[in-house]
Amino acid sequence: MFKKITILLFIICAACQTTKIKNDSYKFSSSVVELGSIGTSKLSYNLNTFEPKGLPKLENNIRVEIGVVPYNKKLNQIYKSKAKYNQNQTKVAFIDSLPIKPELVTIKILDIAGLVHEINSDYNADILKLLTDTQSLKIISSLAVSLSVEEIAKIRQSDAYYLTNNQYKKYTIALYKTGKKTDIIDINPEKIVAYQASSFCWVKSGKGTWSVADIVNEDNKCTGITTSKISEKKNNKDLFDM
């Protein structure tokens, strides 16, 4: 009986650390996270933690999807509890009785194929080695952030958005309008409300080398010929050839 109660409490506490935004599950964390960063993601002492291990170099811009959603009471409650762990966190003026609510911005990697190409490229050989050696790392694929009214206005005036890497190990969001760059938005850690982590799917080439084939939500499975784990076991054909 005690064991069942403990498990139930753990599930409830874990649920308190997640929320639905635009029908997608996001995690709350006191850890510093950055869109596109690679690291370890886990639930520890009923708190989501993410420990960054590396940032892929982006030679090409990666298209992202940006959405603007109203802030709600549940988000505000958990965001305030998150602020206890980070005194520098941006404050959100949320009053439930007011008709006009603050707005939250979601930024999600859209061009998965482009990001996979970047990770597999020669200039990210160190990142690929880290991934193949550990096989347990995740990538931050989406963020929910609290931006200023001015920044949200700039987003609404744009029609395309890209994750860019113009500085050494520093990402920004570039805003475009009719094919021309109009502005950039710097996502400070203090503005981040919640995040999504995704897992890597692998494929083996004819030469026997492994590379990233896909990036999927950590709750989803790898599909097709891709696999979530690298296996060096020899198949029956290999044994017959020996």
XYZ file of C-alpha atoms in Angstrom:
242
model
C 0.000 0.000 0.000
C 2.786 2.404 0.953
C 4.591 1.608 -2.295
C 1.454 2.420 -4.324
C 1.025 5.750 -2.507
C 4.695 6.618 -3.128
C 4.353 5.854 -6.841
C 1.141 7.913 -7.027
C 2.784 10.891 -5.325
C 5.752 10.632 -7.693
C 3.425 10.680 -10.723
C 1.527 13.674 -9.329
C 4.746 15.594 -8.623
C 6.083 14.733 -12.069
C 2.850 15.995 -13.611
C 3.289 19.286 -11.748
C 6.544 19.779 -13.636
C 4.864 19.581 -17.059
C 2.114 21.472 -18.830
C 0.277 21.473 -22.147
C 0.984 24.351 -24.516
C -0.749 24.190 -27.901
C -1.506 20.505 -27.178
C 2.199 19.715 -26.706
C 3.750 18.691 -23.373
C 6.434 21.036 -22.039
C 8.701 20.578 -19.037
C 9.445 23.154 -16.371
C 13.019 23.278 -15.138
C 15.313 25.437 -13.043
C 18.188 24.381 -15.329
C 19.570 26.680 -18.013
C 18.424 25.390 -21.390
C 18.989 26.675 -24.921
C 17.248 25.754 -28.148
C 19.434 23.267 -30.040
C 21.655 22.413 -27.067
C 22.524 18.764 -26.426
C 22.725 17.221 -22.963
C 21.211 14.918 -20.360
C 17.538 15.308 -19.457
C 16.047 13.599 -16.423
C 13.624 13.897 -13.536
C 15.525 14.160 -10.247
C 13.884 14.695 -6.848
C 10.647 15.613 -8.670
C 12.438 18.344 -10.632
C 13.270 18.306 -14.338
C 16.964 18.844 -14.891
C 18.915 19.371 -18.088
C 22.710 19.355 -18.114
C 24.122 20.820 -21.358
C 26.997 18.926 -22.974
C 27.453 20.712 -26.275
C 26.115 22.971 -29.030
C 26.350 21.882 -32.671
C 27.969 24.367 -35.023
C 25.420 25.649 -37.526
C 26.892 26.560 -40.890
C 23.353 26.963 -42.247
C 20.312 28.604 -40.704
C 17.710 26.205 -39.302
C 14.047 27.086 -39.859
C 11.981 27.290 -36.683
C 8.265 27.642 -36.039
C 7.084 30.404 -33.720
C 3.654 30.606 -32.117
C 2.117 33.149 -29.755
C -0.315 31.872 -27.097
C -2.078 33.546 -24.145
C -0.603 33.047 -20.704
C -2.879 31.135 -18.310
C -3.296 30.624 -14.575
C -1.580 27.224 -14.437
C 1.451 28.465 -16.368
C 1.734 31.437 -14.041
C 1.611 29.305 -10.887
C 4.355 26.940 -12.041
C 6.431 29.768 -13.486
C 6.315 31.543 -10.127
C 7.459 28.370 -8.361
C 10.275 28.069 -10.896
C 11.352 31.632 -10.054
C 12.270 30.451 -6.542
C 15.268 28.652 -8.065
C 16.303 31.557 -10.303
C 16.208 35.060 -8.834
C 17.143 36.581 -12.225
C 14.122 35.110 -13.980
C 11.941 37.528 -15.954
C 8.804 38.498 -14.018
C 5.425 38.113 -15.713
C 2.614 40.483 -14.695
C -0.332 38.069 -14.795
C -3.742 39.067 -13.391
C -6.427 36.495 -14.114
C -9.306 38.997 -13.914
C -7.939 41.246 -16.666
C -9.324 40.570 -20.167
C -5.942 41.074 -21.860
C -3.430 38.475 -20.683
C 0.346 38.370 -21.174
C 1.419 36.235 -24.117
C 3.836 33.339 -24.294
C 5.963 32.479 -27.315
C 6.787 28.927 -28.406
C 9.852 28.382 -30.597
C 10.150 24.927 -32.168
C 12.718 23.475 -34.555
C 10.907 22.923 -37.848
C 13.730 21.927 -40.208
C 14.704 18.605 -38.625
C 16.378 17.411 -41.837
C 18.573 20.520 -41.898
C 19.590 20.089 -38.254
C 20.384 16.389 -38.832
C 22.631 17.404 -41.749
C 24.470 19.908 -39.550
C 25.097 17.350 -36.789
C 26.410 14.763 -39.272
C 28.742 17.256 -40.985
C 32.518 17.134 -40.556
C 32.574 20.387 -38.583
C 30.477 18.694 -35.877
C 32.588 15.524 -35.627
C 33.115 16.139 -31.898
C 29.363 16.405 -31.295
C 28.642 13.255 -33.319
C 31.315 11.348 -31.367
C 29.774 12.523 -28.092
C 26.367 11.310 -29.237
C 27.597 7.907 -30.429
C 29.691 7.355 -27.302
C 26.847 8.093 -24.884
C 23.651 7.295 -26.850
C 21.535 8.768 -24.070
C 21.731 12.483 -24.791
C 18.752 14.630 -25.745
C 18.402 17.852 -27.707
C 16.271 20.853 -26.748
C 13.850 20.997 -29.673
C 11.352 23.590 -28.439
C 11.120 26.406 -25.909
C 8.298 28.366 -24.327
C 9.603 31.851 -23.565
C 8.298 35.069 -22.077
C 9.241 37.873 -24.490
C 8.556 41.591 -24.344
C 5.590 43.179 -26.095
C 8.034 44.789 -28.544
C 9.659 41.453 -29.405
C 6.275 39.784 -29.928
C 5.291 42.652 -32.242
C 8.439 42.037 -34.313
C 7.539 38.338 -34.540
C 4.050 39.146 -35.784
C 5.513 41.424 -38.441
C 7.751 38.628 -39.766
C 6.880 35.648 -41.953
C 9.890 33.336 -41.427
C 12.170 32.544 -38.479
C 15.573 30.836 -38.269
C 17.926 29.540 -35.590
C 21.287 31.107 -36.423
C 24.834 30.640 -35.172
C 26.597 33.906 -36.023
C 28.788 33.908 -32.909
C 30.938 31.168 -31.389
C 28.603 28.763 -29.558
C 25.882 31.419 -29.416
C 22.468 31.007 -31.042
C 19.942 33.714 -31.886
C 16.584 33.786 -33.672
C 16.682 35.669 -36.983
C 13.450 37.256 -38.223
C 12.710 37.518 -41.948
C 10.074 39.308 -44.019
C 9.620 38.480 -47.723
C 13.058 36.883 -47.833
C 14.936 39.726 -46.106
C 16.374 39.643 -42.602
C 14.655 42.292 -40.491
C 15.832 41.689 -36.922
C 17.164 39.190 -34.395
C 15.879 38.054 -31.005
C 18.286 36.941 -28.307
C 16.711 34.326 -26.032
C 18.095 34.923 -22.551
C 17.841 32.032 -20.046
C 15.788 34.257 -17.717
C 13.030 34.429 -20.353
C 12.588 30.665 -20.671
C 9.447 29.206 -19.123
C 9.556 25.575 -20.274
C 11.105 23.268 -22.861
C 10.729 20.098 -24.904
C 13.523 17.550 -25.255
C 13.860 15.198 -28.225
C 15.768 11.968 -28.841
C 18.061 10.888 -31.672
C 17.364 8.079 -34.128
C 20.287 6.324 -35.817
C 20.998 4.583 -39.097
C 23.993 2.484 -40.167
C 25.621 3.105 -43.549
C 26.884 0.433 -45.908
C 30.401 1.196 -44.655
C 29.364 0.325 -41.101
C 29.391 3.862 -39.703
C 26.508 5.293 -37.688
C 24.930 8.693 -38.234
C 21.903 10.594 -36.955
C 18.878 9.847 -39.161
C 16.076 11.643 -37.321
C 15.158 13.629 -34.219
C 11.869 12.721 -32.515
C 10.016 13.760 -29.386
C 11.474 11.821 -26.462
C 8.101 10.087 -25.945
C 8.007 8.854 -29.558
C 9.697 5.839 -31.127
C 12.128 5.759 -34.029
C 10.486 4.577 -37.236
C 11.463 2.824 -40.472
C 15.023 1.523 -40.576
C 16.147 3.911 -37.831
C 16.885 2.820 -34.277
C 17.167 4.555 -30.911
C 20.301 2.619 -29.949
C 23.509 1.832 -31.775
C 24.179 -1.900 -31.865
C 27.490 -3.423 -32.864
C 26.161 -6.978 -32.785
C 26.880 -8.949 -35.906
C 23.912 -10.274 -37.828
C 23.611 -13.788 -39.256
C 25.082 -12.734 -42.595
C 28.177 -11.365 -40.880
C 28.625 -14.631 -38.955
C 28.168 -16.705 -42.150
C 30.799 -14.607 -43.944
C 33.252 -15.310 -41.129
